[in-house]
């Protein structure tokens, strides 16, 4: 069900002349700033962000879910949708699986992904909801539950994720738990956190040598009074307690409004504990909106910190990048394509920052010019760089236009039964 190459050829033929002209014009502008456009394009071409397998399905709110047509029925349909995103954008070479949603024979997973030109990113465990046939409930916690058998069940599930991941070529495990409390006095903060650390240490001890463990903080939801891993400080403590293979994962939506996320990123980089990202956007809370749809400047400022670390060759700096979004009113494939391009855009803009000038302005306490230096890079329209990188990598100049012209959604809708469901939940 990949998109026919003739569609890509036709779309590119329609836009190539204008793209070449725009690219040349931008190249002249950047040259006057001492920036070689081809070098920026090369770095953008090498950049990739992972697609979350669950992201290609329609999400939902806590109140309802409104399925779209042609929704993936299982992980193999999801991989096909992910392959379409990579085919058109050339920016999403890997997929991050969520177990047990995506559980299948590892050999079949690996073969399917290889046939589609995809690899696998971090594995994601799920102990924030009960599964059919599960012996113990996570209603009152998983890795932190007061019952040892329930905690062991959650530990065993994470070990299963490592086993599957090892078989398919993954090298990281991401853990997010919804554990916490909804009432004051419901739980003992210290003992609850001790149980979390004991459980996490049991998982960490079984990590293969080349693996990394990412723990994810989230200020609230579903625990609305207290959350066990509620902020980056607690997350940093966890990573320090576990060891050298443990790192903090930063989800842009998992913070209170107006929190300075780029400074959190800088702190974690400085102390060697930045594991990676879940890119999305938010207005009020953990909204899981399309990346860059609300605050593209914040996304740029995050990448400014990342490029700064990259430029200074910070030891051990190798963050994983993944999208994590819930699509309620858009075609998930379109949203993921746009988000992947927005992440690339922020990266390209951050590469344009005059770091020498910025350093001097900071040293001289010239706040206005330091800010203006960042703004100049952010305001630069780097679309010709992104589009040329896609074109030269075998993708398409305008992915959304090509996707719509292909009729892919209608074609898969003829094969995949119409989904139903009024319940809440993200998938």
PDB file of N, CA, C and O in Angstrom, residues 21 47 64 78 103 117 188 202 209 218-219 238 253 283 313 319 321 323 326 335 343 353 395 397 413 421:
ATOM      1  N   UNK A  21      14.598  27.872  -7.411  1.00  0.00           N
ATOM      2  CA  UNK A  21      14.737  29.327  -7.357  1.00  0.00           C
ATOM      3  C   UNK A  21      14.757  29.814  -5.906  1.00  0.00           C
ATOM      4  O   UNK A  21      15.580  30.649  -5.529  1.00  0.00           O
ATOM      5  N   UNK A  47      19.167  14.130   9.691  1.00  0.00           N
ATOM      6  CA  UNK A  47      18.360  14.130  10.910  1.00  0.00           C
ATOM      7  C   UNK A  47      17.101  13.283  10.728  1.00  0.00           C
ATOM      8  O   UNK A  47      16.455  13.317   9.683  1.00  0.00           O
ATOM      9  N   UNK A  64     -14.307  10.722  25.116  1.00  0.00           N
ATOM     10  CA  UNK A  64     -14.770  10.030  23.916  1.00  0.00           C
ATOM     11  C   UNK A  64     -13.653   9.893  22.897  1.00  0.00           C
ATOM     12  O   UNK A  64     -12.643  10.601  22.957  1.00  0.00           O
ATOM     13  N   UNK A  78       0.004  -0.435  11.126  1.00  0.00           N
ATOM     14  CA  UNK A  78       0.677   0.760  11.641  1.00  0.00           C
ATOM     15  C   UNK A  78       2.026   0.962  10.956  1.00  0.00           C
ATOM     16  O   UNK A  78       2.393   2.090  10.596  1.00  0.00           O
ATOM     17  N   UNK A 103       2.229  -6.033  20.272  1.00  0.00           N
ATOM     18  CA  UNK A 103       2.864  -7.331  20.476  1.00  0.00           C
ATOM     19  C   UNK A 103       2.600  -8.257  19.293  1.00  0.00           C
ATOM     20  O   UNK A 103       1.466  -8.445  18.852  1.00  0.00           O
ATOM     21  N   UNK A 117      11.617  -0.616   4.792  1.00  0.00           N
ATOM     22  CA  UNK A 117      12.739   0.300   4.954  1.00  0.00           C
ATOM     23  C   UNK A 117      12.729   1.040   6.274  1.00  0.00           C
ATOM     24  O   UNK A 117      13.243   2.161   6.374  1.00  0.00           O
ATOM     25  N   UNK A 188       1.924   7.258  51.090  1.00  0.00           N
ATOM     26  CA  UNK A 188       3.090   7.801  51.783  1.00  0.00           C
ATOM     27  C   UNK A 188       4.136   8.146  50.723  1.00  0.00           C
ATOM     28  O   UNK A 188       4.656   7.261  50.052  1.00  0.00           O
ATOM     29  N   UNK A 202      15.301  -3.171  39.528  1.00  0.00           N
ATOM     30  CA  UNK A 202      15.147  -4.549  39.063  1.00  0.00           C
ATOM     31  C   UNK A 202      15.107  -4.610  37.543  1.00  0.00           C
ATOM     32  O   UNK A 202      15.640  -5.542  36.923  1.00  0.00           O
ATOM     33  N   UNK A 209      23.844  -4.743  27.627  1.00  0.00           N
ATOM     34  CA  UNK A 209      24.981  -3.840  27.776  1.00  0.00           C
ATOM     35  C   UNK A 209      24.839  -2.571  26.944  1.00  0.00           C
ATOM     36  O   UNK A 209      25.212  -1.479  27.379  1.00  0.00           O
ATOM     37  N   UNK A 218       5.978  13.430  34.363  1.00  0.00           N
ATOM     38  CA  UNK A 218       4.709  14.015  33.940  1.00  0.00           C
ATOM     39  C   UNK A 218       4.032  14.632  35.160  1.00  0.00           C
ATOM     40  O   UNK A 218       3.824  13.949  36.165  1.00  0.00           O
ATOM     41  N   UNK A 219       3.704  15.904  35.073  1.00  0.00           N
ATOM     42  CA  UNK A 219       3.249  16.628  36.253  1.00  0.00           C
ATOM     43  C   UNK A 219       1.915  16.119  36.791  1.00  0.00           C
ATOM     44  O   UNK A 219       1.668  16.137  37.993  1.00  0.00           O
ATOM     45  N   UNK A 238      16.134   9.825  39.789  1.00  0.00           N
ATOM     46  CA  UNK A 238      15.974   8.431  39.372  1.00  0.00           C
ATOM     47  C   UNK A 238      17.151   7.996  38.508  1.00  0.00           C
ATOM     48  O   UNK A 238      17.746   6.931  38.716  1.00  0.00           O
ATOM     49  N   UNK A 253       4.947  18.223  26.459  1.00  0.00           N
ATOM     50  CA  UNK A 253       3.639  18.501  27.034  1.00  0.00           C
ATOM     51  C   UNK A 253       3.509  18.145  28.495  1.00  0.00           C
ATOM     52  O   UNK A 253       2.484  18.427  29.114  1.00  0.00           O
ATOM     53  N   UNK A 283      -1.253  23.690  25.006  1.00  0.00           N
ATOM     54  CA  UNK A 283      -1.775  25.017  25.338  1.00  0.00           C
ATOM     55  C   UNK A 283      -2.072  25.123  26.835  1.00  0.00           C
ATOM     56  O   UNK A 283      -1.752  26.117  27.473  1.00  0.00           O
ATOM     57  N   UNK A 313      30.404  19.502  21.225  1.00  0.00           N
ATOM     58  CA  UNK A 313      30.764  18.080  21.366  1.00  0.00           C
ATOM     59  C   UNK A 313      30.710  17.619  22.815  1.00  0.00           C
ATOM     60  O   UNK A 313      31.658  17.040  23.358  1.00  0.00           O
ATOM     61  N   UNK A 319      20.891  12.288  22.325  1.00  0.00           N
ATOM     62  CA  UNK A 319      19.474  12.160  22.687  1.00  0.00           C
ATOM     63  C   UNK A 319      18.646  11.492  21.595  1.00  0.00           C
ATOM     64  O   UNK A 319      18.888  11.680  20.406  1.00  0.00           O
ATOM     65  N   UNK A 321      15.107  11.082  19.604  1.00  0.00           N
ATOM     66  CA  UNK A 321      14.052  12.006  19.220  1.00  0.00           C
ATOM     67  C   UNK A 321      12.844  11.224  18.706  1.00  0.00           C
ATOM     68  O   UNK A 321      12.965  10.406  17.795  1.00  0.00           O
ATOM     69  N   UNK A 323       8.323  11.620  18.090  1.00  0.00           N
ATOM     70  CA  UNK A 323       7.062  12.336  18.198  1.00  0.00           C
ATOM     71  C   UNK A 323       6.145  11.583  19.151  1.00  0.00           C
ATOM     72  O   UNK A 323       6.258  10.364  19.302  1.00  0.00           O
ATOM     73  N   UNK A 326      -1.495  12.964  19.921  1.00  0.00           N
ATOM     74  CA  UNK A 326      -2.824  12.381  19.848  1.00  0.00           C
ATOM     75  C   UNK A 326      -3.641  13.190  18.859  1.00  0.00           C
ATOM     76  O   UNK A 326      -3.801  14.401  19.019  1.00  0.00           O
ATOM     77  N   UNK A 335      -0.790  14.771  10.173  1.00  0.00           N
ATOM     78  CA  UNK A 335      -0.257  15.462  11.349  1.00  0.00           C
ATOM     79  C   UNK A 335       1.171  15.032  11.654  1.00  0.00           C
ATOM     80  O   UNK A 335       2.025  15.860  11.980  1.00  0.00           O
ATOM     81  N   UNK A 343       9.882  19.634  13.352  1.00  0.00           N
ATOM     82  CA  UNK A 343      11.068  19.325  14.146  1.00  0.00           C
ATOM     83  C   UNK A 343      12.322  19.597  13.318  1.00  0.00           C
ATOM     84  O   UNK A 343      13.294  20.187  13.806  1.00  0.00           O
ATOM     85  N   UNK A 353      21.948  29.878  13.980  1.00  0.00           N
ATOM     86  CA  UNK A 353      22.310  30.835  15.029  1.00  0.00           C
ATOM     87  C   UNK A 353      23.801  31.164  14.954  1.00  0.00           C
ATOM     88  O   UNK A 353      24.645  30.265  14.867  1.00  0.00           O
ATOM     89  N   UNK A 395      12.282  11.869  -1.388  1.00  0.00           N
ATOM     90  CA  UNK A 395      10.948  12.185  -0.896  1.00  0.00           C
ATOM     91  C   UNK A 395      10.237  13.145  -1.824  1.00  0.00           C
ATOM     92  O   UNK A 395      10.561  13.260  -3.010  1.00  0.00           O
ATOM     93  N   UNK A 397       8.510  17.145  -2.412  1.00  0.00           N
ATOM     94  CA  UNK A 397       8.638  18.545  -2.027  1.00  0.00           C
ATOM     95  C   UNK A 397       7.519  18.955  -1.073  1.00  0.00           C
ATOM     96  O   UNK A 397       7.758  19.606  -0.066  1.00  0.00           O
ATOM     97  N   UNK A 413      -8.971   2.407   3.561  1.00  0.00           N
ATOM     98  CA  UNK A 413     -10.302   2.304   4.156  1.00  0.00           C
ATOM     99  C   UNK A 413     -11.100   1.183   3.505  1.00  0.00           C
ATOM    100  O   UNK A 413     -12.002   0.608   4.127  1.00  0.00           O
ATOM    101  N   UNK A 421     -16.105   2.995  18.383  1.00  0.00           N
ATOM    102  CA  UNK A 421     -15.657   3.188  19.769  1.00  0.00           C
ATOM    103  C   UNK A 421     -16.031   4.550  20.281  1.00  0.00           C
ATOM    104  O   UNK A 421     -15.730   5.562  19.655  1.00  0.00           O
TER     105      UNK A 421
END
